[in-house]
XYZ file of C-alpha atoms in Angstrom:
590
model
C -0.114 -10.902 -2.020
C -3.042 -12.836 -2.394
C -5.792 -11.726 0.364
C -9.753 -13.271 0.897
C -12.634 -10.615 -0.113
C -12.603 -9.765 3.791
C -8.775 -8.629 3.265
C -9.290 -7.024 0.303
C -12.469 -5.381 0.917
C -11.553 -4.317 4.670
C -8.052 -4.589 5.427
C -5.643 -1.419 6.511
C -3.074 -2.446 5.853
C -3.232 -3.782 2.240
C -2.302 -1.369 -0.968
C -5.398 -1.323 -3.095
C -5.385 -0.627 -6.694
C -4.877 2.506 -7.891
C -6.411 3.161 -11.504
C -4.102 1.352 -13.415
C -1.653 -1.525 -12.277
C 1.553 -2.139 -13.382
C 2.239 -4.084 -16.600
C 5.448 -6.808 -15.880
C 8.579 -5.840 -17.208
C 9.175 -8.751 -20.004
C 12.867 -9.912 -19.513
C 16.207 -8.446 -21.086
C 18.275 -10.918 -22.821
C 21.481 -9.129 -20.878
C 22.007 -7.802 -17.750
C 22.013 -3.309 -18.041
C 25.363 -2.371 -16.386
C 24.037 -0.358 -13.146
C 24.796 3.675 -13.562
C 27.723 5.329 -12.000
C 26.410 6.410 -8.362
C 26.206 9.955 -9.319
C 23.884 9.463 -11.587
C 21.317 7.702 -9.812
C 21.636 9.981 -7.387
C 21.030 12.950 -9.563
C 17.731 10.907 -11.567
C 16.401 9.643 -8.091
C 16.120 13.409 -6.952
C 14.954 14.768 -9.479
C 11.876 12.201 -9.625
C 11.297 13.021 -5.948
C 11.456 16.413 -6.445
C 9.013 15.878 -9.431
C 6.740 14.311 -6.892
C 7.036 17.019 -4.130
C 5.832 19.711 -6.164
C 2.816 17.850 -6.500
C 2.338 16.936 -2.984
C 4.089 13.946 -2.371
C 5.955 13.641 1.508
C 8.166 10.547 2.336
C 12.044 9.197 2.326
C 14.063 7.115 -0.053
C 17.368 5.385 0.756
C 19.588 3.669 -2.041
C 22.769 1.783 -1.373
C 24.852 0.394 -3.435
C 27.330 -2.540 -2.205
C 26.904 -1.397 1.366
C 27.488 2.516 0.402
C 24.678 5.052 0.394
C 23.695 6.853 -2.792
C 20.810 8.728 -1.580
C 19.708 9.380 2.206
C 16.986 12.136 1.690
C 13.342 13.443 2.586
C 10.578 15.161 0.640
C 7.728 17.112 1.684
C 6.294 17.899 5.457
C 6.730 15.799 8.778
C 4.151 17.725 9.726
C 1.852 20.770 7.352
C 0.623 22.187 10.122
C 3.450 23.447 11.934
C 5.640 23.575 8.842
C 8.162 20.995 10.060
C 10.086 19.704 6.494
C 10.816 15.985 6.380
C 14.584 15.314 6.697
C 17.237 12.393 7.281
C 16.268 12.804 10.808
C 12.388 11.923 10.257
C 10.808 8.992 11.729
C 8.218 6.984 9.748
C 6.343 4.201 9.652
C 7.122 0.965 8.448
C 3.809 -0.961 8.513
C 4.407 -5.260 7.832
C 7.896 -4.304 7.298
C 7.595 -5.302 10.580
C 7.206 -8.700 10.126
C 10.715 -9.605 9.334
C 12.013 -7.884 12.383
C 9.360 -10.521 14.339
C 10.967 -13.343 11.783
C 14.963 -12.610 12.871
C 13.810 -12.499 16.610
C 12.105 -16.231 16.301
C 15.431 -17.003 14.479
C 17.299 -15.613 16.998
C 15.644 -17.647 20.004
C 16.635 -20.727 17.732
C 19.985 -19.936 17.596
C 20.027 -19.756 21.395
C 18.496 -23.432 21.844
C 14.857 -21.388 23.166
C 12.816 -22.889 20.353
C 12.897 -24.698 16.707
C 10.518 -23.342 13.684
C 9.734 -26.858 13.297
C 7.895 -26.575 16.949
C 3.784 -26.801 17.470
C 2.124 -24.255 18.917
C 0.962 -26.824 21.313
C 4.076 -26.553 22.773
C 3.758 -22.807 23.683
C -0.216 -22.762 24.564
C -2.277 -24.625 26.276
C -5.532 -26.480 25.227
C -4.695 -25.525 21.616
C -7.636 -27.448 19.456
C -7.175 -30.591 17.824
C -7.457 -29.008 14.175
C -4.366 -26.507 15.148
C -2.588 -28.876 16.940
C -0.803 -29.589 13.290
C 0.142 -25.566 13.095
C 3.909 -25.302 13.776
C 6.427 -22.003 13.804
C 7.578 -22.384 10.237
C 3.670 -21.991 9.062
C 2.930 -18.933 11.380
C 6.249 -17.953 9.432
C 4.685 -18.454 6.297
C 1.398 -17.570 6.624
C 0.472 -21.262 5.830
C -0.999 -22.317 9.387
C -4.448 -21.192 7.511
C -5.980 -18.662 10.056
C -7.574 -15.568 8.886
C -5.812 -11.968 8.813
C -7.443 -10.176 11.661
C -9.092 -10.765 14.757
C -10.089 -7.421 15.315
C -11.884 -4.601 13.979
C -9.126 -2.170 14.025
C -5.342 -1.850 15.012
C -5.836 -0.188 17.776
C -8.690 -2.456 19.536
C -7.874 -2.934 23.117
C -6.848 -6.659 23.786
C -4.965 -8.487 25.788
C -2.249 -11.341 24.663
C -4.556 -14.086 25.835
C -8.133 -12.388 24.529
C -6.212 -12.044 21.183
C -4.898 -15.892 21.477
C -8.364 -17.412 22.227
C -10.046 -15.634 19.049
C -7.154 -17.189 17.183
C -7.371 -20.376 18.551
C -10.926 -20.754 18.682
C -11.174 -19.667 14.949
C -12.611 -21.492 12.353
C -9.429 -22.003 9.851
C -9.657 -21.120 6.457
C -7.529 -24.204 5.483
C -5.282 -27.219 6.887
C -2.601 -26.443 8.767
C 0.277 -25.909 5.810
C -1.866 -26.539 2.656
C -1.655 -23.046 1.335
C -0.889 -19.691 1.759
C -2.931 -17.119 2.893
C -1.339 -13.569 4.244
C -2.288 -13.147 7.813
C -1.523 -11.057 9.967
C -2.681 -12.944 13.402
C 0.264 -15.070 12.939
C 2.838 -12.492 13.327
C 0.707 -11.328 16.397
C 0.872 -14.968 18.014
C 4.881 -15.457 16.764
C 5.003 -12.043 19.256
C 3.265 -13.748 21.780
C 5.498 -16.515 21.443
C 8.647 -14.046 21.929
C 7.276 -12.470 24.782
C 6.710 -16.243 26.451
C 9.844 -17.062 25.442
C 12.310 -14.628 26.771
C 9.875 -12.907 29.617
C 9.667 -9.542 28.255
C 6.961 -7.595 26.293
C 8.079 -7.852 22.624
C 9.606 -4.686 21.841
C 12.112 -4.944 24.722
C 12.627 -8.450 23.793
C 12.998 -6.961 20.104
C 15.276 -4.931 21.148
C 17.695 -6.964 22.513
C 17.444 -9.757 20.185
C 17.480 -7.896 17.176
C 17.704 -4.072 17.169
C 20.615 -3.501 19.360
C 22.614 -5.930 17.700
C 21.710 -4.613 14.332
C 22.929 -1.283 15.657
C 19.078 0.234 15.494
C 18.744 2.823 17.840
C 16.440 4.757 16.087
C 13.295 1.750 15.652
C 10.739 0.641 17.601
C 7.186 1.009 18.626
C 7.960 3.297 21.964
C 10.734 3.159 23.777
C 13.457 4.819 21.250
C 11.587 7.826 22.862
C 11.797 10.217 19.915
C 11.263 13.966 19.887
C 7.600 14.408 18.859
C 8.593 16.722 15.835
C 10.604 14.244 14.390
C 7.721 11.888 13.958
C 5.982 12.104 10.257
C 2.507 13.088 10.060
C -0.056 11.035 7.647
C -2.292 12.814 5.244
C -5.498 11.514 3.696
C -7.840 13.781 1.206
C -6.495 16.819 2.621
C -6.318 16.214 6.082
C -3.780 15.204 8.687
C -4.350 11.858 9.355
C -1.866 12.127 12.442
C 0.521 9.125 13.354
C 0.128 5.720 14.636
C 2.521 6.527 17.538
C -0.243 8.754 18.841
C -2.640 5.822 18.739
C -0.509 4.058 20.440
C 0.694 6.254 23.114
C -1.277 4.504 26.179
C 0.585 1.916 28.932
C 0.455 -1.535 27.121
C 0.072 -0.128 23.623
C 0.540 -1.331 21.236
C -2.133 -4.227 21.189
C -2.563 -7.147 19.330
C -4.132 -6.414 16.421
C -0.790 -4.765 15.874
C 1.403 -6.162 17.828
C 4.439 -8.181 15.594
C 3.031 -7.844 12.308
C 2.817 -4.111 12.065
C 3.110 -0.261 13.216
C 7.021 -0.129 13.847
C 8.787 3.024 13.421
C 12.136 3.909 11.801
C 14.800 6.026 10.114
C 16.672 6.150 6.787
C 19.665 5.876 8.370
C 18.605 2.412 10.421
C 17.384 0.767 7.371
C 21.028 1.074 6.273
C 21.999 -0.341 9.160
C 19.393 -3.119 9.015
C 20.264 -3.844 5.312
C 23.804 -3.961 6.324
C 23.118 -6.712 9.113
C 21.717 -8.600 6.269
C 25.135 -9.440 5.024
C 26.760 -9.943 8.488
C 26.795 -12.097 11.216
C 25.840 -9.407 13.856
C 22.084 -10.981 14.324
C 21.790 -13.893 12.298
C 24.208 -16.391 11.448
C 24.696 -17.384 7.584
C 22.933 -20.398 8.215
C 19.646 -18.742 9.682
C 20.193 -15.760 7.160
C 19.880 -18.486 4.326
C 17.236 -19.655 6.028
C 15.293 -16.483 6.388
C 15.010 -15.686 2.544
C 14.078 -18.733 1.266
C 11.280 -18.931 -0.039
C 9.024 -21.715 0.673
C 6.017 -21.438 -0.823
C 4.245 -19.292 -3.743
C 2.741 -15.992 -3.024
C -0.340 -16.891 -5.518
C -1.243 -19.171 -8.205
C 1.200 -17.608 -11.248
C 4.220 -18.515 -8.276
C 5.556 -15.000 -9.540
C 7.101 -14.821 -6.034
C 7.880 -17.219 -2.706
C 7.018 -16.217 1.270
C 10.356 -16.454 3.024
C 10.191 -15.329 6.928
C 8.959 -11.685 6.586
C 10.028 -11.815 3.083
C 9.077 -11.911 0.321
C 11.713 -13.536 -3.055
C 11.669 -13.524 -6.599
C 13.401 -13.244 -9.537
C 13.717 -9.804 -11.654
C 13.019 -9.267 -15.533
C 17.225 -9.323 -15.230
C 16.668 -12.618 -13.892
C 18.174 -12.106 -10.637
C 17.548 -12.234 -7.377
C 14.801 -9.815 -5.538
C 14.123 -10.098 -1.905
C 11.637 -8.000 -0.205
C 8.469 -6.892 1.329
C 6.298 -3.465 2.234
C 3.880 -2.389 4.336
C 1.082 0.095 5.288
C -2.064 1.266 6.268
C -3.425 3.333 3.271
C -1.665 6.519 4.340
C 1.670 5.502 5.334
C 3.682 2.735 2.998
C 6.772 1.267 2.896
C 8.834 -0.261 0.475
C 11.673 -2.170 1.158
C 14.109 -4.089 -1.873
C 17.245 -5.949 -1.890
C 18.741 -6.984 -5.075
C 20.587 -9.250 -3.313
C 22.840 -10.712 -6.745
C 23.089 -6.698 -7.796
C 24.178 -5.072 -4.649
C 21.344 -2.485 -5.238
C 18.859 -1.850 -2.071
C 16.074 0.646 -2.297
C 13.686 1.818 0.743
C 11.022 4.381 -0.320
C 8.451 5.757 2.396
C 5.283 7.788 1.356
C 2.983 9.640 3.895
C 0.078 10.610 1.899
C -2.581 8.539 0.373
C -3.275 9.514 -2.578
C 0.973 9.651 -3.890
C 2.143 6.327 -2.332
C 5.762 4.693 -2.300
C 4.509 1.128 -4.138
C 3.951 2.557 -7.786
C 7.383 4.970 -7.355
C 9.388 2.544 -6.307
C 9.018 0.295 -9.250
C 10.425 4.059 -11.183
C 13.082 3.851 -8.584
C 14.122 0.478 -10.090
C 14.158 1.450 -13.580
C 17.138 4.325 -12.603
C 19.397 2.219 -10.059
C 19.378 -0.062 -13.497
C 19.863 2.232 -16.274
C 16.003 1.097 -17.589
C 13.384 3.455 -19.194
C 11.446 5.664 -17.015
C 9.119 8.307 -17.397
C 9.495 11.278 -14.868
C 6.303 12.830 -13.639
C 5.336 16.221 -15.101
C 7.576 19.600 -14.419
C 5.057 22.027 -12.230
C 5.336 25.742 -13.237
C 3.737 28.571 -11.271
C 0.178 29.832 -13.251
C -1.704 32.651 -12.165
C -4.953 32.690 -10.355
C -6.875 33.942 -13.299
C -5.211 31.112 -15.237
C -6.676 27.912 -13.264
C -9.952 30.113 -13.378
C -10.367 30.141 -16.921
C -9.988 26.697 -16.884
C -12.688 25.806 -14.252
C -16.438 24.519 -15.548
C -17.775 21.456 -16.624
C -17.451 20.490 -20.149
C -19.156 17.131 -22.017
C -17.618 14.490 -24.643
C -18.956 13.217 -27.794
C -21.065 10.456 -25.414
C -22.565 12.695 -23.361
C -20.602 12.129 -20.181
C -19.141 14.699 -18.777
C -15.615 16.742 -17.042
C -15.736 19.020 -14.236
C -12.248 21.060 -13.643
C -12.829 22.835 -10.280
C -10.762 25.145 -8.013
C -9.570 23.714 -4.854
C -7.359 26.758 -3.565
C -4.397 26.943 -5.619
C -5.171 23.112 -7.486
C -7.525 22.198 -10.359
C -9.121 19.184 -9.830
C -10.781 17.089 -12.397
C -14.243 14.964 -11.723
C -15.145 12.290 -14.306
C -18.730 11.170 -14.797
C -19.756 8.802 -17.998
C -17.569 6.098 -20.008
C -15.808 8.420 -22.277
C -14.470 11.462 -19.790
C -13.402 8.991 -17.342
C -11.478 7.415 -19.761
C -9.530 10.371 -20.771
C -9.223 11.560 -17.095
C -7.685 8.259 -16.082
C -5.484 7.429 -19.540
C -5.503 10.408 -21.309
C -6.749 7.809 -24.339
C -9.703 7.764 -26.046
C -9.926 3.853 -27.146
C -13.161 2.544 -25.170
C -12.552 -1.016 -24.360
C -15.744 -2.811 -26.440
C -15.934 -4.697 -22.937
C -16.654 -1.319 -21.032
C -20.471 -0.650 -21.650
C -21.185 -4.082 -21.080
C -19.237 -3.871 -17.810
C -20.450 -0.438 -16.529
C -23.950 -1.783 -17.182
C -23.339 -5.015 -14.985
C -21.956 -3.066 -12.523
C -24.993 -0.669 -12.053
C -27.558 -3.847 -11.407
C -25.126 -5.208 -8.769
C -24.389 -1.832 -7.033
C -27.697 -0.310 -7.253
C -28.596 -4.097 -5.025
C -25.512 -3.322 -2.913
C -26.465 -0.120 -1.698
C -30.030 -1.925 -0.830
C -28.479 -4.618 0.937
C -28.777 -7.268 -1.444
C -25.035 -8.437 -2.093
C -26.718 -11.690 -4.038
C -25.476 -10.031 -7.882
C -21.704 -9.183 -6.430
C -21.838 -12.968 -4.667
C -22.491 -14.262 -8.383
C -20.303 -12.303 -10.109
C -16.947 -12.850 -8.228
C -14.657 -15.484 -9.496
C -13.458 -17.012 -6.729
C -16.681 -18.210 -4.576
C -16.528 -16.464 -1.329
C -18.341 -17.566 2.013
C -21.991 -15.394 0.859
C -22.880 -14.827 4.725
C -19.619 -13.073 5.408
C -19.666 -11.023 1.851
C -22.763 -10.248 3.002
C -21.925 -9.064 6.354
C -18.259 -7.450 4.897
C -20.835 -4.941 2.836
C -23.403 -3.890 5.489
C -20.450 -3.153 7.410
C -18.553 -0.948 4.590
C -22.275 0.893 4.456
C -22.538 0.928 8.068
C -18.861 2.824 8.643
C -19.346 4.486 5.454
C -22.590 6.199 7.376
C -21.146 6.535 10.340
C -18.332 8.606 9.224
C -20.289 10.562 6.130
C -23.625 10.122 7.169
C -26.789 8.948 5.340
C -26.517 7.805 1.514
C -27.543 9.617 -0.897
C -26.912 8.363 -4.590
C -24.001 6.689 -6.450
C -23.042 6.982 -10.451
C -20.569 4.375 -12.008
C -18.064 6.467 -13.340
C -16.485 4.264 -16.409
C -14.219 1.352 -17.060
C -10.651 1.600 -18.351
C -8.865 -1.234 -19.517
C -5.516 -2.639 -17.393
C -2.535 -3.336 -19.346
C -2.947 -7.391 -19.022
C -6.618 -7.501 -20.382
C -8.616 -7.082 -16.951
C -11.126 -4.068 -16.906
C -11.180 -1.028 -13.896
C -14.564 0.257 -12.920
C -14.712 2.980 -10.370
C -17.952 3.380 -9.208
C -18.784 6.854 -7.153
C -20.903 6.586 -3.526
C -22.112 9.735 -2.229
C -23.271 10.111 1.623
C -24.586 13.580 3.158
C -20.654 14.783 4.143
C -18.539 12.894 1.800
C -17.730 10.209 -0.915
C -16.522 6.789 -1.134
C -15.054 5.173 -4.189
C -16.059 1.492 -5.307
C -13.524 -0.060 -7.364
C -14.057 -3.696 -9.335
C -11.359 -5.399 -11.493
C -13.252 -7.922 -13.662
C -11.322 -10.624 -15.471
C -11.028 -12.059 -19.195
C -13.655 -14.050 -18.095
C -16.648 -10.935 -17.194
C -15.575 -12.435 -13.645
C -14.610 -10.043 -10.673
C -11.060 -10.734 -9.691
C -10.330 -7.704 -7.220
C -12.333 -4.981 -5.384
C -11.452 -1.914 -3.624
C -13.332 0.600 -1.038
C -11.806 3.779 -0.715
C -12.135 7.381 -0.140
C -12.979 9.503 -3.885
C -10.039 11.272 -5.030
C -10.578 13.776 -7.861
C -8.091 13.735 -9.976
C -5.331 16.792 -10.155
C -4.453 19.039 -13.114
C -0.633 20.426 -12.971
C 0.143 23.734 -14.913
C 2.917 22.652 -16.920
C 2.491 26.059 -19.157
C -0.010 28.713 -19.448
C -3.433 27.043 -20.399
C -2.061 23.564 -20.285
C -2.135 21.207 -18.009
C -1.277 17.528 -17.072
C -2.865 14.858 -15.022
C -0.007 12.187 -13.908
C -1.299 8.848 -12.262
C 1.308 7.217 -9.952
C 0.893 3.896 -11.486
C -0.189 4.702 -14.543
C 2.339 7.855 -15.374
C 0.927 10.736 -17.909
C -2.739 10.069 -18.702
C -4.381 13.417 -20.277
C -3.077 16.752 -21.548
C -5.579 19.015 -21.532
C -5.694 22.624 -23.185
C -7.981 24.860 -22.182
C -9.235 27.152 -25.208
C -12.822 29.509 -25.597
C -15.725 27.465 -25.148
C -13.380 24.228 -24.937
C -11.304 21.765 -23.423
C -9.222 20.201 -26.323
C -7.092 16.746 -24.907
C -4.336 15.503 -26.691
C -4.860 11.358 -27.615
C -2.920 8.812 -28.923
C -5.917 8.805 -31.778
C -5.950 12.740 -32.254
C -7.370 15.971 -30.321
C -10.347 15.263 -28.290
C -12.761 18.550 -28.014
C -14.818 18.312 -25.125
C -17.775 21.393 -25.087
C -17.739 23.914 -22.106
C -21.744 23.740 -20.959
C -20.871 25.519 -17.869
C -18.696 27.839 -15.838
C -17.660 26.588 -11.976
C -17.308 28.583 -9.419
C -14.481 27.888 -6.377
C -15.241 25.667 -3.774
C-alpha cells in the first residue's frame, strides 16, 4: 500500500522490504486446474516444515470451498518455556483488524444507526470546516486524507476524545476524498464512531455486532479471556519480543493508537469461521457483503489493486478475483486471501521477524494452484567441528569482504563491499553497472544523515516530501536508535543488488555502542529514491545442507548462495561459474 516517508520510515505496522521483492507473476493464458486436496496438503507442510527447521513459528489455514485442507502450527508459542505452537494458539492479526471495524459500521447500517454516506459532523462536534466534507465511506477508504498516526507508539495512553482532537485538529494531507492514503487514524475514529453509536467500548460492541454472530469465540482484544500459554510469543534478533496482549493488559487498554485498526487476536479455527461468514448471511447481508469488497479506489498509481472496506481486491495472473488484506507490526504478520472466483482461502501467521508470513504466502499460492515453487533448503544435522571449519572472514576479487561466524549452533554470514554482498544476498555474481554509482551516492547522503543534515536524502527522493518533517522523521530514527543502542559509532554501505523490475537495493550498515541498525534505499530507473527502510541488522544464515556445504535462503528472494567451504577457501556456486573467495582470517565464536 502506498504510505508517506513518515509511514514508511516510522510506521509498525507496515512490512518493509526485505532484500529482494517479488517479481509479478505475468498471466497464464488458461486457468491451472487446482490440485486434489491431498496434495496441497502434503506440499503446504512440507514448505512449513522447510521453514521450521530454520526457525520460522506461525499458523497457516487453507480451505477449499468451505472445507479445511490444512489447520496447523509451526514452531514455539513461547521458546522459553518450550510451549509448541498448535491449532489451539492464539496470534495476532495486526490491520486484519480493520475489516472486522468495516462489517461492524456495516452492521449499524443495516440496523438504520448510521449510513457510510454520513459526515463526521454528524457524530462530533465542532469538526473544522476543511473536514466537514470527510464522510464514513472515506474513513472506509482511507480517502478522508488524514495522516496514519497520531501517536508515537501503539500503546500511548489516550483517551477517545485526546485521540479525536489530534485528528481533527490535523493538518490534512489532502481534500477530503481526492486520494488515497493508508491511515490508520481512520479506523481509530470509525471505532469511536461504534462505541458512540451503540454505547459500548468497541470490543463489546464488536462482539455483538460481529464476532458472535460470525460464531468467533476465540477473537478479540481481551475479553475472550484466553489461557496465557496459549498466547504466541514474538521474536525479534533473537529475543522474545513478548505479545501485544501484555501491552495491553491495563483497564481501558487498548488505546487509540490501536484501537479499530489494529492488535486483535485470533485462532485458525475462527478465521474459518470468519471466512465462512463471508459467504453467508449470518453478519452481513448480500447486499452489504457486495458492498464491502468493492473496491473503490486504487491502492497506488499502477491501480494494481482497489481499497474495499478493510479490504483490499484485485485480479490474479489467472485473472480472477483476489480479495484480501494483512497486517503487522514487524514481528507478528498476518496474511489473509480469498480467491473468491476459485474457492481457495489461505491465512498464514508468522511470529518472528526476520521469517515473515508476506513473502511465504505468495509460495502458498503457487501450491493451492498447481504453479512453480521453489521449497526452501532441506536442513541436515553437521557437527560442531563442521560449522567451525567454516568460520573466518574471507575477501572477493574487489576487495570486499565475508565473515561466516558461529552463533551457537548457526553460521551466520556478514557482507561488507559491493561484490560479497552481492553473493550473500543473490548468490549471483552480475554487479548491476548502476551499483558503484549508487553505493557512492549513498555514502555522501548517509555520511550527512548521521550529521544531521538530511538536505542530500531531501534531494534525492522522488516524490518531494515536506523537508521539515524528513528532517525531523531522521533525528528521531537517530534519537531512538541512541536511546535503545546507545551512542553512534560508524556506518559502512554494504552494496546494492538489483530488484527483479529494474530498481536497485542498498543496505547500508549503522553501528551504535550495543547494537546495529540497517538502512535500506530502493532507488528507481530514474537514480531517484522510491522506498526506504529502518530496521534492525540481520546477518544472514548459512544452513548445512551436507557436510561442508551450505545454503543461504532469502524469504523473498528464495536460494541466493551455495557456499563450499574448502582449505584456505570459500568457493560459491554462480549462475556465471565458481566464485573463490580467499580465507584472510580465522573467527572465533561469539
Amino acid at each position: 500500500m502506498t504510505k508517506s516517508f513518515r509511514a514508511l520510515r516510522m510506521a509498525g505496522a507496515s512490512a518493509l522490504l526485505s532484500l529482494q521483492a517479488f517479481a509479478p507473476v505475468s498471466a497464464q493464458a488458461t486457468m491451472p486446474a487446482v490440485p486434489p486436496d491431498a496434495t496441497i496438503r502434503s506440499r503446504t507442510d512440507e514448505f512449513l516444515s522447510r521453514l521450521e527447521s530454520l526457525g520460522y513459528s506461525g499458523g497457516v489455514l487453507v480451505l477449499h470451498d468451505g472445507k479445511t485442507v490444512i489447520e496447523k502450527s509451526y514452531g514455539f508459542a513461547n521458546r522459553e518455556t518450550n510451549v509448541r505452537a498448535d491449532e489451539n494458539t492464539v496470534y495476532s492479526i495486526g490491520s486484519i483488524t480493520k475489516q472486522f471495524t468495516a462489517a461492524a459500521i456495516l452492521r449499524l447500517e443495516e440496523m438504520g444507526k448510521l449510513r457510510t454516506t454520513d459526515s463526521i459532523g454528524k457524530f462530533f462536534e465542532s469538526v473544522p470546516a476543511d473536514k466537514r466534507g470527510i464522510t464514513l465511506h472515506m474513513l472506509l477508504t482511507h480517502t478522508a486524507g488524514f495522516d496514519s498516526d497520531f501517536s508515537p507508539t501503539d500503546y500511548e495512553p489516550t483517551t477517545r476524545d485526546e485521540y479525536m482532537r489530534r485528528i481533527l485538529t490535523s493538518k490534512l494531507r489532502t481534500p477530503p476524498g481526492a486520494a488515497h492514503y493508508y491511515a490508520n487514524s481512520g479506523y481509530s475514529m470509525l471505532a469511536a464512531i461504534v462505541e458512540m453509536v451503540t454505547g459500548k467500548e468497541y470490543e463489546a460492541a464488536l462482539t455483538d455486532l460481529v464476532l458472535k454472530p460470525a460464531g468467533m469465540n476465540e477473537t478479540g482484544y481481551k475479553l475472550p479471556h484466553w489461557n496465557a500459554t496459549r498466547i504466541a510469543h514474538g521474536y525479534q534478533g533473537g529475543s522474545d519480543w513478548g505479545t501485544i496482549l501484555a501491552r495491553i493488559a491495563a483497564p481501558g487498554q487498548p488505546y487509540w493508537a490501536l484501537r479499530g485498526n489494529g492488535g486483535l487476536h485470533t485462532t485458525l479455527g475462527d478465521m474459518a469461521r470468519w471466512d465462512a461468514a463471508q459467504n453467508t448471511s449470518s453478519v452481513l447481508s448480500a447486499v452489504s457483503r457486495k458492498k464491502y469488497t468493492t473496491g473503490y479506489v486504487n491502492e497506488g498509481p499502477e491501480g494494481r489493486s482497489q481499497y474495499a472496506y478493510g479490504w483490499a481486491v484485485m485480479k490474479t495472473s489467472r485473472g480472477t478475483r483476489l480479495v484480501s488484506h494483512n497486517g503487522g507490526n514487524r514481528v507478528f504478520v498476518a496474511e489473509f486471501l480469498r480467491f473468491v472466483d476459485e474457492g481457495i482461502t489461505i491465512f498464514l501467521t508468522s511470529t518472528v521477524s526476520e521469517l515473515t508470513a508476506s513473502p511465504v504466502v505468495r509460495s502458498l499460492e503457487h501450491i493451492a494452484f498447481g504453479e512453480p515453487y521453489e521449497l526452501p533448503p532441506k536442513k541436515v544435522m553437521v557437527s560442531d567441528a563442521a560449522l567451525k571449519a567454516a568460520a573466518g572472514t574471507y575477501r572477493a576479487s574487489d576487495g570486499s569482504t565475508l565473515t561466516l561466524r558461529l552463533d551457537g549452533s548457526r553460521l551466520l554470514a556478514d557482507a561488507t563491499g559491493q561484490l560479497a554482498f552481492q553473493l550473500s544476498i543473490t548468490g549471483d555474481s552480475a554487479v548491476s553497472p548502476r551499483a558503484a554509482a549508487t553505493n557512492t551516492k549513498t555514502t555522501a547522503m548517509v555520511g550527512a544523515l548521521v550529521k544531521g543534515d538530511a538536505s542530500l536524502l531531501i534531494a534525492n527522493l522522488a516524490d518531494a516530501p515536506d523537508s521539515a518533517e524528513t528532517a525531523r522523521d531522521e533525528r528521531d530514527l537517530m534519537a531512538q536508535r541512541q536511546s535503545r543502542w546507545g551512542p553512534y559509532k560508524s556506518f559502512a554501505v554494504l552494496g546494492s543488488v538489483q530488484l527483479p523490475q529494474g530498481p536497485l537495493q542498498t543496505n547500508v550498515r549503522v553501528e551504535f555502542e550495543r547494537g546495529i541498525a540497517t538502512n535500506i534505499y530502493v532507488w528507481g530507473p530514474g537514480g531517484r529514491i522510491i522506498d526506504v527502510g529502518a530496521r534492525p541488522y540481520e546477518s544472514t544464515e548459512l544452513t548445512p545442507v551436507s557436510a561442508g556445504e551450505f545454503q543461504t535462503y532469502n524469504m523473498r528472494a528464495g536460494m541466493g548462495m551455495h557456499v563450499r567451504v574448502e582449505a584456505g577457501a570459500l568457493l560459491v556456486e554462480t549462475p556465471h561459474g565458481m566464485v573463490r573467495l580467499a580465507r584472510v582470517s580465522a573467527e572465533r565464536e561469539r
